[in-house]
Every structure is written in C-alpha cells, then in structure tokens.
MMTF fields as JSON, N, C-alpha, C and O atoms, coordinates in Angstrom:
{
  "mmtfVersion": "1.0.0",
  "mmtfProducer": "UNKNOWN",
  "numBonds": 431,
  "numAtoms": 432,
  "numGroups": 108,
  "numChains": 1,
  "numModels": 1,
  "chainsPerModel": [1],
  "groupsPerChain": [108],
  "chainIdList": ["A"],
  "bondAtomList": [4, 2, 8, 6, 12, 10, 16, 14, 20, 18, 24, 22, 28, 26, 32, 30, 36, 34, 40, 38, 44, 42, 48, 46, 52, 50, 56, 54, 60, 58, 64, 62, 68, 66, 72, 70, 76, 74, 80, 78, 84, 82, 88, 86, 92, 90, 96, 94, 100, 98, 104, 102, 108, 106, 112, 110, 116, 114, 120, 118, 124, 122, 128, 126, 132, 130, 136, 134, 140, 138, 144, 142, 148, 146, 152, 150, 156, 154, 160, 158, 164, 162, 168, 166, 172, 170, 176, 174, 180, 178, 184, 182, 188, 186, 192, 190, 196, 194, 200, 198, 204, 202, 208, 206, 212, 210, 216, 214, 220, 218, 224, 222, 228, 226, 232, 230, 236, 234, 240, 238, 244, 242, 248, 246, 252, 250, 256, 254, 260, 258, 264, 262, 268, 266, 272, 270, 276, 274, 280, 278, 284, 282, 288, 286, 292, 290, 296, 294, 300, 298, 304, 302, 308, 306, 312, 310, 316, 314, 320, 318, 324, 322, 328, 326, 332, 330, 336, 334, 340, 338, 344, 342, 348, 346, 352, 350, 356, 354, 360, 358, 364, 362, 368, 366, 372, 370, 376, 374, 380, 378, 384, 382, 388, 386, 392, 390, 396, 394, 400, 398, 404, 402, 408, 406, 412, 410, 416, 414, 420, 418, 424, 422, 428, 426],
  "bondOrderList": [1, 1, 1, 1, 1, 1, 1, 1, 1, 1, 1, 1, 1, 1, 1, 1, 1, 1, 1, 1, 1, 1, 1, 1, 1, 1, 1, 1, 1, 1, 1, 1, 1, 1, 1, 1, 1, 1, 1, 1, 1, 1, 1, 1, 1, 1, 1, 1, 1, 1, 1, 1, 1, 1, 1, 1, 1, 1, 1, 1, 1, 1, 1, 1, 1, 1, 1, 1, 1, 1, 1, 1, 1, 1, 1, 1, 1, 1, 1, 1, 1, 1, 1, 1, 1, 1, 1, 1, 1, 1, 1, 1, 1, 1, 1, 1, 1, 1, 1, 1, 1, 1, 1, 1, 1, 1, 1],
  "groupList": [{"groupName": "UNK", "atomNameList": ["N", "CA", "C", "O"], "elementList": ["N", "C", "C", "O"], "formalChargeList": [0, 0, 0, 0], "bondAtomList": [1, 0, 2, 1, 3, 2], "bondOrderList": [1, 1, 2], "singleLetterCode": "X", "chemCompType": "L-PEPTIDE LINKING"}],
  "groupTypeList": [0, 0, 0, 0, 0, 0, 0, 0, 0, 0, 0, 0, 0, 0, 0, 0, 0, 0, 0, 0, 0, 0, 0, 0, 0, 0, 0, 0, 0, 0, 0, 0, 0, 0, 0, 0, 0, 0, 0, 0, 0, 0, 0, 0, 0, 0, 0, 0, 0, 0, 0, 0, 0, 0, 0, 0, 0, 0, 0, 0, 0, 0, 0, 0, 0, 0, 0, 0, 0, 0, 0, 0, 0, 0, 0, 0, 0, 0, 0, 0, 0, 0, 0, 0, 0, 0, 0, 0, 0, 0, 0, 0, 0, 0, 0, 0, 0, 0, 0, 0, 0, 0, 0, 0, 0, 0, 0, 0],
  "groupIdList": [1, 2, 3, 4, 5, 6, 7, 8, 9, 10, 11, 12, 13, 14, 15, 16, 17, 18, 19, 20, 21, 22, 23, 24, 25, 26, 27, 28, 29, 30, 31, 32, 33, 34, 35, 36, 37, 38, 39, 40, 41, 42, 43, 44, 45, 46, 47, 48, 49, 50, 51, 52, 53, 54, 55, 56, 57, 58, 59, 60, 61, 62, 63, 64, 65, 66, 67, 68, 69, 70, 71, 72, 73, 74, 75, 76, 77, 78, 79, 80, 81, 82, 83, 84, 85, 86, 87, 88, 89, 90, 91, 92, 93, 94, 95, 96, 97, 98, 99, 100, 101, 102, 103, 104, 105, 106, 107, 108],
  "secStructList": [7, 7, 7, 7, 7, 7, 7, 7, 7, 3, 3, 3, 3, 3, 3, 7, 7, 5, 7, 7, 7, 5, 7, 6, 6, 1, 1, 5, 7, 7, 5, 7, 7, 3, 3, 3, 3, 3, 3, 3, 3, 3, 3, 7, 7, 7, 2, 2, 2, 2, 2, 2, 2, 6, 6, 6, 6, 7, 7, 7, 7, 5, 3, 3, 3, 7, 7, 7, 7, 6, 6, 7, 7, 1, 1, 1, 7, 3, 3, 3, 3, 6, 6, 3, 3, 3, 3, 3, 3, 3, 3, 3, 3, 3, 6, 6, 6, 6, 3, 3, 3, 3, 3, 3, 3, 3, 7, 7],
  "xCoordList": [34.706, 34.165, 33.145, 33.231, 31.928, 30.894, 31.225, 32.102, 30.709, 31.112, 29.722, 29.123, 29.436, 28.0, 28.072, 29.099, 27.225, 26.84, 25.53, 25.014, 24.769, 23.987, 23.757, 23.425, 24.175, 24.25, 23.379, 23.704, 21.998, 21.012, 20.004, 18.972, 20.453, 19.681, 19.057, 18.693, 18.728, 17.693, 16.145, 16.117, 15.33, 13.976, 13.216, 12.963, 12.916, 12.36, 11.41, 11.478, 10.042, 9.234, 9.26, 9.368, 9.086, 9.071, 7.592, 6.56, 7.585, 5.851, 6.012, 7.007, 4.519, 4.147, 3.526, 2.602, 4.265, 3.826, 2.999, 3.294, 1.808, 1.141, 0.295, -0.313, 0.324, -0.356, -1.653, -1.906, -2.106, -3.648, -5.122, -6.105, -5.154, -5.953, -5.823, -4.692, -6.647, -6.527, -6.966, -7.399, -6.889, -7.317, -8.606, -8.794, -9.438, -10.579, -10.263, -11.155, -8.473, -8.33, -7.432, -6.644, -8.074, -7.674, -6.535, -6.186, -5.269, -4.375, -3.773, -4.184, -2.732, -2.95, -2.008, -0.987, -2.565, -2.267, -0.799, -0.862, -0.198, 0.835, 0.205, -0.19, 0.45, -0.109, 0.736, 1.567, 0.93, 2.283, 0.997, -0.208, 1.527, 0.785, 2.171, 3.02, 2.172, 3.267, 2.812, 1.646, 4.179, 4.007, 4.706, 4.338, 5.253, 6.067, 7.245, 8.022, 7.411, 8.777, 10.304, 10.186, 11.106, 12.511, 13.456, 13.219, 14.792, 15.942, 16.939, 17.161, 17.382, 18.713, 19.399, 19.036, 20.817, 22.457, 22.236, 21.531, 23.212, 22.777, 24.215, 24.889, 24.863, 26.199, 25.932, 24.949, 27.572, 27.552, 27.829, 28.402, 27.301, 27.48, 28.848, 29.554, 29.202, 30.126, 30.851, 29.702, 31.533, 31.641, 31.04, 30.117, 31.868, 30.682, 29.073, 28.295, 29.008, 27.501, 26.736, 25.754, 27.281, 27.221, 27.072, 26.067, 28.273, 28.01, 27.79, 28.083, 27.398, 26.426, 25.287, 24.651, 24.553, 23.251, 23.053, 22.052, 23.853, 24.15, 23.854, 23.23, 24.437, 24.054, 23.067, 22.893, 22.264, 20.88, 19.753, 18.608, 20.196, 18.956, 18.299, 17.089, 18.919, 18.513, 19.707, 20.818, 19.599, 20.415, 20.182, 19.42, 21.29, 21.042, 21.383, 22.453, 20.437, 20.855, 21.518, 22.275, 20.803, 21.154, 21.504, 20.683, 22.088, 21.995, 22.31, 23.288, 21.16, 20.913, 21.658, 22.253, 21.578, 22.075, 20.824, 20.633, 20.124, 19.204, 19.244, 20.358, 18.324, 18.677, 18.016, 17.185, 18.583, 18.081, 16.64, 15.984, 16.064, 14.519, 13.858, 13.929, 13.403, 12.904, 12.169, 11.66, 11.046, 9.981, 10.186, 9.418, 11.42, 11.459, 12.617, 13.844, 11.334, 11.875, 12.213, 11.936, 12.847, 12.866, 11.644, 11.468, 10.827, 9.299, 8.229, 7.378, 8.655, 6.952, 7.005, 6.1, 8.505, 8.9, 9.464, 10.553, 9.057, 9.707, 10.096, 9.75, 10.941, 11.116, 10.916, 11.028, 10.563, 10.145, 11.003, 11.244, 11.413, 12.704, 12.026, 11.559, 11.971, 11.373, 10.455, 10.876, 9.094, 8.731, 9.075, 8.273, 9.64, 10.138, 10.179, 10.61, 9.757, 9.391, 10.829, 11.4, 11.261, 12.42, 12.306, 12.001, 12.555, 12.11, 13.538, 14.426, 13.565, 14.585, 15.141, 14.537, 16.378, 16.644, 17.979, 18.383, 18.318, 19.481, 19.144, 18.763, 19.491, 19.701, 20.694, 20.857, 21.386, 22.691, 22.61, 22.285, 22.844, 22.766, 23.967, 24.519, 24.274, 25.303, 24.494, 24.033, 24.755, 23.794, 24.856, 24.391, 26.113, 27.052, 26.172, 25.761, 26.141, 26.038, 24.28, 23.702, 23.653, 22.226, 21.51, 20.417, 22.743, 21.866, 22.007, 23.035, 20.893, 21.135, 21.043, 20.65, 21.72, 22.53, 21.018, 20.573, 20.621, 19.703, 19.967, 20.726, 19.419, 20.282, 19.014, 18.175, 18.769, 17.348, 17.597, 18.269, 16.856, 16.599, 14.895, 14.06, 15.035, 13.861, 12.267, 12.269, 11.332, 10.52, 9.974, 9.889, 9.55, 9.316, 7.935, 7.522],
  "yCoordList": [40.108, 38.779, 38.761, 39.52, 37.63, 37.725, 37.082, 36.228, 37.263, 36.406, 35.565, 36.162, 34.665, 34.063, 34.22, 33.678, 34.893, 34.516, 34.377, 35.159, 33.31, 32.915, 31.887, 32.003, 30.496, 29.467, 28.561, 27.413, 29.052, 27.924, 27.99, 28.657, 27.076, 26.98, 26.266, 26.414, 25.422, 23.625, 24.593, 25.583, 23.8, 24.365, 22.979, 22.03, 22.985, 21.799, 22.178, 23.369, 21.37, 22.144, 21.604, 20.502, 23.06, 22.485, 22.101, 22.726, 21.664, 20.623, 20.775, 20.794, 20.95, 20.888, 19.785, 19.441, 18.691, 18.339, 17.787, 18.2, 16.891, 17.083, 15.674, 15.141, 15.096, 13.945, 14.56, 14.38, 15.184, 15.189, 14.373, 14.519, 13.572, 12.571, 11.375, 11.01, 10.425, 9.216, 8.926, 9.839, 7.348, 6.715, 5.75, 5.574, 5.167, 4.105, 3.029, 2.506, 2.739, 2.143, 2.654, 2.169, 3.82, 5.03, 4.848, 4.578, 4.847, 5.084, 6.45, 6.613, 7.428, 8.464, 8.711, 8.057, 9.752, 9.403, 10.901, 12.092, 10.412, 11.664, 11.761, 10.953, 13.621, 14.436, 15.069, 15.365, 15.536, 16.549, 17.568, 17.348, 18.459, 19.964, 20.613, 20.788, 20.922, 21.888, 23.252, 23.582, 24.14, 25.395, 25.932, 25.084, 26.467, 26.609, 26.35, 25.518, 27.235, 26.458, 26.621, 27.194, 26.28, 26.896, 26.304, 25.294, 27.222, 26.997, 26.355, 26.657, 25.537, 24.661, 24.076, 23.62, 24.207, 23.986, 22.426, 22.014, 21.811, 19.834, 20.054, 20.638, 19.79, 19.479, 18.073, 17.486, 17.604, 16.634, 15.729, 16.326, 14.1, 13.846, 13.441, 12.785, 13.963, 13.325, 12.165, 11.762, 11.321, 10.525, 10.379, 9.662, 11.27, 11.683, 12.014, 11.744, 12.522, 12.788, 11.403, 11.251, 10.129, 8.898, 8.266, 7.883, 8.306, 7.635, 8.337, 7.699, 9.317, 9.719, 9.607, 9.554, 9.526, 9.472, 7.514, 6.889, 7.148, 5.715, 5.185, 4.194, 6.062, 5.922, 6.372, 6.405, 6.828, 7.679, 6.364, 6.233, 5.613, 4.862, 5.594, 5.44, 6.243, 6.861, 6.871, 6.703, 7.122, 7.32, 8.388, 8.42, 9.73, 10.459, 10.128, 9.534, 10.463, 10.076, 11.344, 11.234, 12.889, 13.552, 14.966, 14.905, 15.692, 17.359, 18.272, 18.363, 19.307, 20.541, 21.711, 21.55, 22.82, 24.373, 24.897, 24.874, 25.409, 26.877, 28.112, 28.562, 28.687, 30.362, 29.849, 28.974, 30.551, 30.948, 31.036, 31.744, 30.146, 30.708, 29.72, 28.551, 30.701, 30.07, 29.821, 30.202, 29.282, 28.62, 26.64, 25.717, 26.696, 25.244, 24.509, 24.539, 23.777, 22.695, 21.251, 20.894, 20.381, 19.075, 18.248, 17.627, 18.298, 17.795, 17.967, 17.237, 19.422, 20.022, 20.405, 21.03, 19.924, 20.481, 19.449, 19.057, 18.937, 18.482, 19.016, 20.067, 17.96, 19.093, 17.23, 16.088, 17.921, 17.128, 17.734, 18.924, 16.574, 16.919, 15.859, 14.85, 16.102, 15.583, 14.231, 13.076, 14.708, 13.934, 12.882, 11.96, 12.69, 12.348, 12.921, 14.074, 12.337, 13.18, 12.715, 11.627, 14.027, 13.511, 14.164, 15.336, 13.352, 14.137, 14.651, 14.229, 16.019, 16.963, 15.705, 15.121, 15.686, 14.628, 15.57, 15.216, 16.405, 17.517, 18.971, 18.998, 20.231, 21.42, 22.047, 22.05, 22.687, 23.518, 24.914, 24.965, 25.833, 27.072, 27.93, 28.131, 28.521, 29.456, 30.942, 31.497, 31.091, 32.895, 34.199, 35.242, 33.828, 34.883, 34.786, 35.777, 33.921, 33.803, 33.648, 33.902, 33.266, 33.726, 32.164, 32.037, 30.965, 30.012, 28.492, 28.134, 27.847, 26.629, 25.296, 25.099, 24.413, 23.082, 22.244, 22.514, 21.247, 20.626, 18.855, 18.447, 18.191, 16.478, 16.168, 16.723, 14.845, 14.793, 13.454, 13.172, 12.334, 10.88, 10.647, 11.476, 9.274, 9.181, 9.212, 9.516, 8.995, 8.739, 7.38, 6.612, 7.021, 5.5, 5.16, 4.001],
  "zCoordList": [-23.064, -22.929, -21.795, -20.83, -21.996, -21.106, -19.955, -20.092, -18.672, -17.785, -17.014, -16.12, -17.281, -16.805, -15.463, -15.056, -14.286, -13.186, -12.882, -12.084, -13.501, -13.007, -14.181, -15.361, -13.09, -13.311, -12.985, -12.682, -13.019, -12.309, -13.399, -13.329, -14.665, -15.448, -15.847, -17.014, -15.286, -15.264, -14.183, -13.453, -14.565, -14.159, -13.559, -14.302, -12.252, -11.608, -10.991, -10.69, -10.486, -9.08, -7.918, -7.381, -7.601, -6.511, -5.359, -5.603, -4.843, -3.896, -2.83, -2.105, -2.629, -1.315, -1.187, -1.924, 0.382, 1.306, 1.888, 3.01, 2.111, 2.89, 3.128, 2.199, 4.554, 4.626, 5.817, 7.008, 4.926, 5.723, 5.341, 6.068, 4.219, 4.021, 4.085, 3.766, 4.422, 4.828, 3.526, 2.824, 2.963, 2.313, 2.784, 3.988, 1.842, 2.412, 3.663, 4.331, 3.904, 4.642, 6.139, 6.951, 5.892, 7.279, 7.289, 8.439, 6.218, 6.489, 5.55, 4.401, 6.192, 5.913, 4.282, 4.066, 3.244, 1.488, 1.659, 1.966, 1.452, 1.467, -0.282, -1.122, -0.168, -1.408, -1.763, -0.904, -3.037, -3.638, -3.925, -3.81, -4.235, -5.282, -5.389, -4.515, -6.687, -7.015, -6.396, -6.177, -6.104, -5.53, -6.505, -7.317, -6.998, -8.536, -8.888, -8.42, -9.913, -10.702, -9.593, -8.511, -9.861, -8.866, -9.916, -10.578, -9.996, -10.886, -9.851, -8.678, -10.524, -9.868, -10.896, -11.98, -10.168, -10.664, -9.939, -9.017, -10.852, -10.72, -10.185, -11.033, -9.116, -7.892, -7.513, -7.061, -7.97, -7.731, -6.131, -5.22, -5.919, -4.66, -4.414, -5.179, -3.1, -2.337, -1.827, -1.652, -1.456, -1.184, 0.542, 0.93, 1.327, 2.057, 2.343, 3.258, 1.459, 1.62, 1.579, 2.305, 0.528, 0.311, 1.864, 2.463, 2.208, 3.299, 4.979, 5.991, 4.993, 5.982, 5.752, 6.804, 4.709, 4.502, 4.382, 4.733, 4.011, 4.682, 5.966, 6.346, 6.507, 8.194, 9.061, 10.279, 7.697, 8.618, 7.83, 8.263, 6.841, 6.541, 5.165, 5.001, 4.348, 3.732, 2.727, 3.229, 0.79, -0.103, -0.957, -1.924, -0.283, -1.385, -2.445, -2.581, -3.687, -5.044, -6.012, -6.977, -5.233, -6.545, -5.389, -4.474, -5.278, -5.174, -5.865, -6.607, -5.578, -6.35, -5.623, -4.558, -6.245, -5.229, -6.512, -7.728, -5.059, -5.568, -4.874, -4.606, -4.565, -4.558, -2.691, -2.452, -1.886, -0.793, -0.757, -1.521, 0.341, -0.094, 1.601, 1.981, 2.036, 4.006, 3.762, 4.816, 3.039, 2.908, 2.84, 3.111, 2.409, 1.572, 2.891, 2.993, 3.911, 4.596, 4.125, 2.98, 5.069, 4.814, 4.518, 3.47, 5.527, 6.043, 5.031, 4.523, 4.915, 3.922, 2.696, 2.143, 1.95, 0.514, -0.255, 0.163, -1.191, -2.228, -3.68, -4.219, -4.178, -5.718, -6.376, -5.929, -7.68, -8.715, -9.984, -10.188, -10.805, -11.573, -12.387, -11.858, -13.749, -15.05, -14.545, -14.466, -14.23, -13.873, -12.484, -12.632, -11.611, -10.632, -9.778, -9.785, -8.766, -7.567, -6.683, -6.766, -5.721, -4.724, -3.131, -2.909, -2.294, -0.803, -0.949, -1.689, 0.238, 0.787, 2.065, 2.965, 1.648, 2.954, 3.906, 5.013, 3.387, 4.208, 3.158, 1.987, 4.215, 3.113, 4.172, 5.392, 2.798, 3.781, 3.079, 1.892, 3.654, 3.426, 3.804, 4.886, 2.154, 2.554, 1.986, 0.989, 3.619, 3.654, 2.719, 2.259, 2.642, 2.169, 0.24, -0.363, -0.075, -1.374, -1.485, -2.542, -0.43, -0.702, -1.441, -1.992, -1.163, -2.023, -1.091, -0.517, -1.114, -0.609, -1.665, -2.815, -0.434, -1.557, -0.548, 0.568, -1.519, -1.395, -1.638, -2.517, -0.967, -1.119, -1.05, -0.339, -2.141, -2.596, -3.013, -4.005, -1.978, -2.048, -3.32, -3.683, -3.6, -4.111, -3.325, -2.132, -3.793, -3.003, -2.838, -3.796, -1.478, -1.299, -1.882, -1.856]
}
C-alpha cells in the first residue's frame, strides 16, 4: 500500500510587496507582483490563534503550512489564493520538518 507524503497539494502565489509608488494624490499605492507559484496544505484555525490575533487588531481568517522557504516575510510577502489576495499576519516555523505554518488575514 502507498503511503502519501507529500501533502501540499493546492497551488497558490505567492507576491511581492511593495509600497514604493505614490498615487496622483502623493499618497503611497501598495503593489502586488506575483513571484511564483508555492504549494500549501489548508490547516485549520485555532481557537487561539482566533483570539490572539484578536488582540493584535487583526483577524486571521485562513492558515496554510508550506515548505520552508527564508525569503517569505510578514512585511514583503503575500500569497494570493483563487483570486484573493491575503497579508502574512504570523509565520511559525518548524525547522525539524523543513515547513512553515502561515496565518493569512484579508487585505484592507
């Protein structure tokens, strides 16, 4: 019998970041550009996670687990999931297994 290990089979992108243009009314245009694709396992939220992110002013709505990867901060990375864009609002990383869990609010 087969044994699946590798369970990250949903396909989302992931974005870059970046408020370096202003708009006509000098105020500054936050920009996405996709950087490419990334696989993620859909984990569900906590009751906790609910309400700490409660207390920061912020609602996570959804978390992912993807593969380990030091490029992908809070600040300068988003992922986009069928059309929908979501900011990184916490990431936790377990280095033994090589993959991080990702908590992903909407965007304002």
């Amino acid at each position: 019998m087969k044994k699946q290990t590798n369970n990250l089979r949903w396909k989302a992108n992931l974005m870059s970041v970046s408020n370096d243009e202003v708009d006509a009314d000098d105020r500054p245009k936050v920009t996405r550009k996709k950087v490419r694709d990334i696989f993620y396992q859909d984990i569900g939220i906590t009751a906790q996670e609910k309400y700490l992110s409660k207390q920061d002013k912020t609602e996570v709505i959804r978390r992912i687990k993807v593969r380990w990867d030091k490029s992908i901060t809070e600040k300068d990375s988003g992922i986009q999931i069928d059309s929908i864009d979501y900011n990184i609002e916490r990431i936790y990383t377990n280095v033994d297994t090589r993959e991080m869990e990702l908590s992903l609010s909407y965007v304002n």
